[in-house]
Amino acid sequence: MPHTGHPGKNTLKTLAASGAVLALALSLTACQEGAPAKKTAADASQTTAADEITLADAFELGGYNPTNGYAELGVSPMYEGLLGLESKDPHKLPQLRPVLATAMPTSNADKTEWTVEVRSGVKFSDGSDFDAQDVVANYKEVMNPATASEIGASYEMVDQINAEGNKVTFKLKYPYPDFPSRLLLGLAPSEYMKGGLASESPLNTKPVGTGPYVLEKLDSQKAVWAANPSYWGKAAQVKKLTTVYVPDDAARVSRIRTKEFAGSIIPPALANSLKNLEGYKVVHADSADWRGVSFPGSNAFCADPQARIAMNEAVNRKEIIEKVLFGAGKPASTPVSAVYEAYNPDAQFKFDLEGAKKRLDAAGWKPGADGIREKDGQRAAFTLAYTSNDTVRRDLSVAFAAAMKPLGVDVKLEGTTWDALEGRLDKVGILLGGGDKPYSIDTQVYSILHTREANTSQYDNPGNYGSPEMDKILEQARQSGDESERVKLYQQAQRQYLEAPNHVFLAFLQHTYVTRDDGWKTGNLTVEPHSHGVNWGPWWNLGQWEK
């Protein structure tokens, strides 16, 4: 499951189901009601032992190189980081816990130097020993421009990495209190860190890690994981995991109805059709995974802060969540969701269409003969692009355009590809997604709300809207070592954002899964990032399941 890279360009082909696909899927599943499903020879072969599970995933298999983003957040069958996630409440951010580290990292007073002691007696799945030099090699590989790692920019605060004995020291360019969240990165043997392109590493198809599972078989349709016989920690009770690539939403639903699979990620509307399937349950994982509309930087209407505020006020987010996401989401006005301590409940746009109209009137944007507002010869109009293979983004785009029509704003829709958008980001709005590193509030908001910097992804604030005031707040919050001050600064940033928004954030998605109840004690779900699939959901901590 490759890394999602940045909040716009989701290389995992975001899940969705609606329109014609949804209608077809529902008709297929309806036909199966009341009649036993026919099983094929392939179905029969899926019979598994009590300590094995088979899952259907919507995402292509492979891409297992951690230095290119796989397991960047410490969730993987075969990789582990210095730290890992611990979910004590599925509706709150998980805590960080030591995994390949012996304890949580320590820092100097100004948070510019972090030291972590690595665990001894750990072996990689190829039999080689894990040590501090492996840590140094992995991080340097990520930061090496020659590898073209998709996550390299996320570690730009690191100046030096050194190992002495079993201790690793990270020296930073500036104070960064959230640095422990960077220690989730999955680790592989230093022998694989050769400075070549991360996308071409042998780890993509032959991963070597320290985790509770090893990859036993991989082809384009199936990955088989077996419990690691030499795992340093508690042995996994689930002895075998098989992941089958089933990209079509309706096909996954149909095959779950035959009980071929123990679970899958399913779009909300289709998941509802399975809620009464005997032995299965539908679960929703909270996430910091947002969807929203960016604004073109070269558009006169969008360049007006009052216009951007009005567009935010004209959107009924609750209605969109009910009709487009079938209730599997929560309203978003900023990229800060309620899972963060710094969430500001007062910094929210309220639905007020009439107020939005008055705001545009006062700003000089008056309705023209065709009902579309105009000012100084410029029309209140722009193109909103979305990836045509993503029906959730398509349907959210349609809903946004419909909400703009009574406001007197003409939003033309364009289904396209990420490649076709290259070079046009200042000319069109884009239905984006974000929240790829939610376990630090800094990475959740900084690049999205800050004016663009040299190392900023082209999909982070593509219109480059912002202000010196917002930049100053974000920079202070990023570097402050006083947690109470940071909370106040991030709440201030949310209030500041309402005065000059650079997106229309619409919703935080709830990722929807269908899972079979086989009597396992699975622990809590965890708040999920932008990326998702059967590495997440109920199976994110598979190695810790117990009976």
XYZ file of C-alpha atoms in Angstrom:
547
model
C 0.000 0.000 0.000
C 2.062 2.961 -1.177
C 2.274 6.255 0.606
C -0.245 8.929 -0.187
C 2.429 11.562 -0.482
C 0.502 14.781 0.036
C -3.053 15.824 0.741
C -4.090 16.152 -2.858
C -2.472 13.458 -4.920
C -3.678 10.199 -3.406
C -1.692 7.430 -5.064
C -3.827 4.882 -3.250
C -6.833 5.628 -5.450
C -9.261 6.810 -2.783
C -12.281 4.584 -2.195
C -15.811 5.644 -3.071
C -19.140 4.455 -4.355
C -22.026 6.453 -5.719
C -23.952 7.191 -8.889
C -23.922 4.404 -11.445
C -21.402 2.311 -9.525
C -23.505 2.468 -6.391
C -26.706 1.665 -8.240
C -25.103 -1.338 -9.901
C -23.646 -2.557 -6.628
C -26.909 -2.272 -4.759
C -28.783 -4.051 -7.525
C -26.253 -6.861 -7.444
C -26.491 -7.287 -3.703
C -30.262 -7.039 -3.767
C -30.411 -9.925 -6.234
C -28.562 -12.043 -3.712
C -31.081 -11.481 -0.945
C -33.156 -14.537 -0.159
C -31.124 -16.930 -2.300
C -27.905 -18.694 -1.361
C -24.874 -17.289 -3.145
C -23.159 -19.600 -5.582
C -19.636 -20.562 -4.595
C -16.893 -21.087 -7.100
C -13.871 -23.332 -6.759
C -11.890 -20.220 -5.904
C -14.339 -19.425 -3.115
C -14.013 -22.919 -1.681
C -10.255 -22.545 -1.564
C -10.668 -19.550 0.717
C -11.689 -21.718 3.687
C -9.272 -20.756 6.450
C -8.194 -22.088 9.818
C -9.297 -20.372 13.004
C -5.961 -18.580 13.300
C -5.929 -17.277 9.701
C -7.825 -14.421 8.111
C -8.352 -13.343 4.511
C -9.147 -9.722 3.668
C -10.139 -7.935 0.471
C -8.308 -4.681 -0.214
C -9.119 -2.029 -2.777
C -5.527 -0.928 -3.152
C -2.761 -2.385 -5.280
C -0.304 -4.666 -3.542
C 3.401 -3.968 -3.234
C 5.184 -0.667 -2.704
C 6.473 -1.865 0.673
C 9.554 0.347 0.937
C 9.368 2.280 4.227
C 11.813 4.951 3.039
C 9.263 5.887 0.389
C 6.395 6.232 2.843
C 5.039 2.742 3.468
C 4.658 2.276 7.259
C 5.675 5.899 7.794
C 3.227 6.028 10.705
C 4.350 2.761 12.288
C 1.388 0.644 11.130
C 2.386 -2.422 9.103
C 2.457 -6.217 9.431
C 6.238 -6.424 8.996
C 7.804 -3.048 9.822
C 8.185 -1.289 13.143
C 9.482 2.133 14.092
C 11.312 3.399 17.128
C 7.862 4.397 18.354
C 4.391 3.040 17.636
C 0.748 3.946 18.211
C -1.338 3.057 21.264
C -5.080 3.693 21.024
C -6.783 4.112 24.389
C -9.797 5.916 22.936
C -10.837 5.458 19.277
C -12.139 9.018 19.163
C -8.932 10.653 20.358
C -5.445 10.809 18.884
C -3.457 7.692 19.789
C -0.566 8.007 22.180
C 2.997 7.188 21.136
C 4.768 4.260 22.791
C 8.278 2.781 22.552
C 8.647 -0.154 20.143
C 12.185 -0.468 18.793
C 13.167 2.199 21.291
C 13.628 1.198 24.922
C 11.878 4.356 26.140
C 10.382 7.564 24.851
C 12.958 9.976 23.384
C 14.449 12.734 25.483
C 15.346 16.238 24.326
C 17.401 19.209 25.368
C 15.643 22.249 26.793
C 14.958 23.993 23.493
C 13.819 20.828 21.627
C 16.610 21.025 19.036
C 18.263 17.739 19.999
C 16.507 14.427 20.570
C 18.097 11.217 21.822
C 16.613 7.734 21.722
C 18.009 4.425 22.933
C 17.351 1.474 20.626
C 16.333 -1.983 21.759
C 18.958 -4.740 21.738
C 18.408 -8.402 20.866
C 16.109 -7.608 17.906
C 16.618 -9.272 14.541
C 15.278 -8.411 11.125
C 13.291 -11.067 9.295
C 16.387 -11.890 7.210
C 18.259 -12.852 10.381
C 20.465 -9.764 10.587
C 20.748 -7.795 13.823
C 18.941 -4.493 14.332
C 21.040 -1.698 15.816
C 21.423 2.049 16.003
C 23.259 2.232 12.683
C 20.155 0.887 10.937
C 18.187 3.809 12.338
C 20.723 6.325 11.058
C 20.833 4.688 7.628
C 17.041 4.666 7.199
C 16.592 8.322 8.088
C 19.502 9.419 5.914
C 18.036 7.422 3.028
C 14.714 9.224 3.389
C 16.468 12.602 3.467
C 18.805 11.836 0.554
C 17.577 13.816 -2.501
C 18.941 11.071 -4.783
C 16.286 8.608 -3.516
C 13.438 10.959 -4.504
C 11.567 9.736 -1.437
C 7.946 10.877 -1.356
C 8.332 11.724 2.329
C 11.717 13.414 2.313
C 10.320 16.898 2.920
C 8.687 15.706 6.149
C 12.122 15.388 7.746
C 13.568 18.685 6.573
C 13.959 19.871 10.180
C 16.709 17.264 10.750
C 20.233 18.609 10.424
C 22.354 15.676 11.654
C 21.818 12.069 12.779
C 24.487 10.240 14.737
C 24.747 6.910 16.531
C 26.954 6.093 19.476
C 26.571 2.625 20.915
C 22.854 1.930 21.186
C 21.856 5.605 21.221
C 20.784 7.711 18.258
C 20.833 11.513 18.386
C 18.873 13.732 16.033
C 20.092 17.342 15.830
C 17.485 19.675 14.368
C 17.717 22.954 12.480
C 15.137 24.566 14.753
C 13.087 23.672 17.848
C 10.486 21.049 17.019
C 8.458 19.725 19.987
C 6.492 17.341 17.754
C 9.599 15.448 16.665
C 8.605 12.170 18.414
C 5.888 11.781 15.743
C 8.725 11.451 13.201
C 10.009 8.383 15.033
C 7.128 6.207 13.814
C 8.955 5.528 10.540
C 9.219 1.803 9.743
C 12.802 0.549 9.675
C 14.640 -1.881 7.376
C 18.270 -3.145 7.399
C 20.962 -0.605 6.554
C 22.199 -2.918 3.773
C 19.188 -1.835 1.692
C 20.010 1.864 2.060
C 22.067 2.376 -1.085
C 20.957 5.811 -2.259
C 19.025 4.650 -5.309
C 15.495 5.644 -6.225
C 13.135 4.681 -3.407
C 10.520 3.634 -5.949
C 12.917 1.004 -7.328
C 14.109 -0.509 -4.043
C 13.833 -4.308 -3.707
C 12.014 -3.632 -0.425
C 8.949 -2.728 -2.485
C 8.324 -6.401 -3.221
C 10.620 -8.203 -0.757
C 10.245 -6.321 2.513
C 12.580 -7.008 5.445
C 11.520 -5.719 8.835
C 11.376 -6.505 12.549
C 7.587 -6.851 12.817
C 5.302 -9.736 13.814
C 4.784 -10.925 10.216
C 6.900 -11.776 7.180
C 5.800 -11.677 3.557
C 5.484 -15.257 2.342
C 4.033 -14.686 -1.137
C 3.262 -11.722 -3.358
C 1.777 -11.367 -6.816
C -0.479 -8.792 -8.432
C -3.605 -10.331 -6.909
C -2.589 -11.656 -3.507
C -0.206 -11.085 -0.611
C 0.273 -13.745 2.055
C 1.782 -12.877 5.419
C 2.882 -15.469 7.967
C 3.691 -14.961 11.640
C 7.371 -14.159 12.094
C 8.843 -17.237 13.848
C 11.743 -15.212 15.275
C 9.778 -12.123 16.301
C 11.413 -10.417 19.281
C 8.082 -9.567 20.936
C 4.974 -11.535 21.809
C 4.155 -14.000 19.026
C 1.129 -13.133 16.901
C -1.894 -15.345 17.554
C -3.242 -14.733 14.055
C -0.796 -16.966 12.208
C -1.566 -16.061 8.619
C -2.970 -12.994 6.862
C -3.963 -13.118 3.203
C -4.792 -9.896 1.387
C -6.581 -10.172 -1.957
C -6.653 -7.243 -4.380
C -10.279 -6.525 -5.309
C -10.440 -2.963 -6.669
C -14.145 -2.944 -7.535
C -16.363 -1.852 -4.641
C -19.382 -3.884 -5.723
C -17.252 -6.992 -6.205
C -15.918 -6.755 -2.654
C -19.447 -6.449 -1.287
C -20.659 -9.386 -3.349
C -17.790 -11.610 -2.239
C -18.195 -10.642 1.412
C -21.803 -11.767 1.132
C -20.494 -15.237 0.274
C -18.359 -14.926 3.433
C -15.225 -15.456 1.371
C -13.478 -12.631 3.210
C -13.194 -11.772 6.884
C -13.439 -8.096 6.063
C -12.686 -5.174 3.802
C -12.862 -1.442 3.481
C -16.239 -0.550 1.957
C -17.745 2.813 0.941
C -20.420 3.948 3.423
C -23.471 3.459 1.185
C -22.502 -0.083 0.295
C -21.493 -0.886 3.851
C -25.031 -0.072 4.959
C -26.268 -2.906 2.735
C -24.157 -5.317 4.803
C -25.152 -4.180 8.280
C -27.512 -7.137 8.735
C -25.172 -9.781 7.311
C -24.960 -12.548 9.897
C -21.621 -12.739 11.672
C -20.379 -9.389 10.349
C -20.463 -5.834 11.585
C -19.894 -2.390 10.077
C -17.415 -0.150 11.890
C -16.419 3.453 11.315
C -12.940 4.727 12.178
C -12.549 8.409 12.955
C -9.886 10.171 10.958
C -8.161 13.474 10.387
C -8.607 12.784 6.655
C -10.266 15.903 5.273
C -11.801 16.771 1.928
C -11.992 20.346 0.741
C -11.877 22.795 -2.145
C -8.764 24.825 -2.918
C -8.989 28.119 -4.796
C -7.149 29.130 -7.981
C -4.544 31.786 -7.239
C -5.041 33.670 -10.493
C -8.816 34.128 -10.168
C -10.053 37.644 -9.321
C -13.147 36.439 -7.464
C -11.285 33.890 -5.358
C -8.566 36.443 -4.590
C -11.143 38.466 -2.622
C -11.110 37.279 1.044
C -14.778 38.270 1.377
C -15.629 35.956 -1.522
C -13.778 33.064 0.110
C -15.604 33.671 3.387
C -18.950 33.827 1.571
C -18.318 30.528 -0.194
C -17.585 28.933 3.175
C -20.796 30.337 4.607
C -22.896 29.107 1.677
C -22.042 25.421 2.182
C -24.322 23.231 4.293
C -21.704 20.764 5.491
C -24.070 18.609 7.526
C -26.330 18.091 4.529
C -23.386 17.180 2.301
C -22.180 14.615 4.834
C -25.619 13.015 4.991
C -26.254 12.957 1.248
C -22.778 12.337 -0.177
C -21.001 10.478 2.633
C -24.149 8.779 3.979
C -23.360 10.091 7.444
C -19.786 8.755 7.559
C -18.063 12.029 8.262
C -17.896 15.104 10.444
C -18.101 18.768 9.384
C -14.803 20.536 8.708
C -14.284 24.297 8.668
C -10.526 24.159 9.202
C -8.017 21.269 8.974
C -8.138 20.932 12.780
C -10.605 18.236 13.803
C -12.080 17.623 17.234
C -9.494 14.908 17.963
C -6.929 17.618 18.734
C -6.605 19.279 22.110
C -6.176 22.582 20.270
C -9.485 22.198 18.389
C -11.440 25.456 18.611
C -15.207 24.753 18.569
C -15.923 28.446 18.077
C -13.813 28.690 14.910
C -16.431 27.190 12.619
C -18.288 28.529 9.589
C -22.035 28.454 10.141
C -24.317 27.763 7.186
C -25.821 31.130 6.270
C -26.694 31.488 2.603
C -28.484 34.812 3.017
C -25.598 36.205 5.033
C -23.187 35.044 2.326
C -25.237 36.858 -0.338
C -25.171 40.074 1.700
C -21.422 39.717 2.199
C -20.858 39.539 -1.561
C -23.212 42.464 -2.154
C -21.222 44.557 0.315
C -17.960 43.528 -1.364
C -19.255 44.796 -4.725
C -20.028 41.433 -6.323
C -23.469 42.062 -7.818
C -25.674 39.596 -9.756
C -25.441 40.002 -13.541
C -28.126 39.396 -16.140
C -27.596 35.624 -15.947
C -27.571 35.592 -12.139
C -23.791 35.186 -11.882
C -22.152 37.901 -9.837
C -19.740 40.386 -11.394
C -17.364 43.105 -10.294
C -15.183 45.378 -12.419
C -15.775 43.173 -15.450
C -14.772 39.977 -13.622
C -17.256 37.140 -13.127
C -17.669 35.123 -9.928
C -16.680 31.921 -11.659
C -13.936 29.307 -11.638
C -13.287 25.687 -12.591
C -13.183 22.995 -9.933
C -11.159 19.908 -10.895
C -11.425 16.477 -9.328
C -9.888 13.125 -10.155
C -12.407 11.362 -12.345
C -11.694 7.900 -10.920
C -12.661 9.036 -7.414
C -16.427 9.183 -7.031
C -16.383 10.664 -3.525
C -14.373 13.642 -4.767
C -16.647 13.828 -7.797
C -19.798 13.851 -5.703
C -18.397 16.369 -3.238
C -17.475 18.583 -6.195
C -21.011 18.323 -7.572
C -22.440 19.183 -4.141
C -20.131 22.192 -3.776
C -21.012 23.516 -7.245
C -24.703 23.127 -6.453
C -24.242 25.073 -3.207
C -22.546 27.923 -5.088
C -25.320 28.333 -7.659
C -27.849 30.132 -5.401
C -24.993 32.330 -4.197
C -24.484 33.529 -7.751
C -21.163 31.773 -8.234
C -20.560 29.676 -11.339
C -18.422 26.614 -10.606
C -17.648 24.533 -13.676
C -16.608 20.944 -12.978
C -13.768 19.101 -14.638
C -13.024 15.418 -14.138
C -9.349 14.857 -14.824
C -6.146 13.162 -13.658
C -3.342 14.346 -11.408
C -0.929 14.320 -14.328
C -3.226 16.574 -16.362
C -3.326 19.079 -13.491
C 0.423 19.666 -13.576
C 1.106 23.306 -14.375
C -2.526 24.378 -13.842
C -2.744 24.565 -10.063
C -2.996 28.356 -9.994
C -5.740 28.334 -12.625
C -8.271 25.851 -11.200
C -9.716 24.909 -7.839
C -9.120 21.296 -6.795
C -11.102 18.907 -4.623
C -8.261 17.907 -2.323
C -7.785 15.526 0.587
C -5.364 15.797 3.474
C -4.338 14.644 6.908
C -1.576 12.243 5.868
C 0.404 12.791 9.116
C -2.239 13.557 11.737
C -0.282 12.518 14.834
C 1.312 15.944 14.951
C -0.945 18.986 14.727
C 1.930 20.824 13.063
C 1.908 18.498 10.042
C -1.902 18.643 9.988
C -2.016 22.414 9.496
C 1.330 24.047 8.721
C 1.779 23.420 4.994
C -1.957 23.797 4.305
C -2.440 27.178 5.995
C 1.045 28.705 5.641
C 1.970 30.623 2.499
C 4.007 28.455 0.196
C 7.661 27.732 0.983
C 10.501 26.238 -1.065
C 9.893 22.655 0.055
C 6.096 22.812 0.051
C 4.228 20.242 -2.023
C 2.478 21.818 -4.988
C -0.828 20.551 -3.605
C -0.398 22.266 -0.234
C -2.212 25.614 -0.454
C -1.932 25.607 -4.266
C -3.544 29.046 -4.559
C -0.932 30.419 -2.126
C -3.493 32.332 -0.079
C -2.464 33.367 3.401
C -1.174 36.258 5.445
C 1.917 37.311 7.398
C -0.199 37.087 10.554
C -1.124 33.448 9.938
C 2.454 32.535 9.001
C 3.778 34.075 12.222
C 1.264 32.196 14.385
C 2.061 28.852 12.725
C 5.810 29.382 13.013
C 5.535 30.286 16.693
C 3.287 27.311 17.415
C 5.580 24.904 15.555
C 8.597 25.838 17.658
C 7.079 26.567 21.067
C 8.115 24.160 23.817
C 5.264 25.292 26.084
C 2.301 22.983 25.399
C -0.321 25.358 26.802
C 1.074 28.180 24.668
C 0.981 25.920 21.593
C -2.681 25.119 22.190
C -3.513 28.821 22.446
C -1.555 29.603 19.285
C -3.263 26.869 17.257
C -6.649 28.045 18.486
C -5.657 31.558 17.475
C -4.676 30.241 14.035
C -8.154 28.754 13.599
C -9.768 32.095 14.492
C -7.408 33.892 12.128
C -8.297 31.435 9.371
C -11.973 32.455 9.485
C -10.964 35.983 8.440
C -9.125 34.862 5.289
C -9.734 31.190 4.455
C -7.708 29.550 1.689
C -10.010 26.517 1.212
C -13.554 25.435 1.755
C -12.985 22.470 4.020
C -16.038 20.221 3.832
C -15.663 17.108 5.984
C -13.427 14.791 7.938
C -14.113 11.313 6.582
C -14.950 8.344 8.748
C -13.346 5.324 7.109
C -15.861 2.499 6.866
C -15.031 -1.186 7.235
C -16.950 -4.453 7.321
C -15.438 -7.122 9.543
C -16.375 -10.620 10.607
C -16.769 -11.289 14.314
C -14.626 -14.386 14.911
C -14.284 -13.904 18.651
C -10.968 -12.080 18.585
C -10.191 -9.385 21.130
C -9.010 -6.730 18.716
C -8.583 -3.685 20.913
C -9.645 -0.179 19.907
C -9.792 1.330 16.485
C -7.440 4.269 16.115
C -7.837 7.709 14.572
C -6.624 7.196 11.018
C -4.630 9.306 8.554
C -5.461 10.101 4.941
C -4.228 6.697 3.805
C -6.401 3.727 4.715
C -7.250 0.191 3.690
C -6.901 -3.183 5.381
C -3.597 -2.123 6.946
C -5.858 0.093 9.059
C -9.418 -0.375 10.317
C -9.893 -3.265 12.778
C -6.638 -4.851 11.518
C -4.197 -2.024 12.230
C -2.891 -3.894 15.309
C -3.377 -7.454 14.022
C -0.226 -8.760 15.706
C -1.719 -7.869 19.097
C -5.066 -9.680 18.655
C -5.909 -12.273 21.283
C -8.484 -14.970 21.933
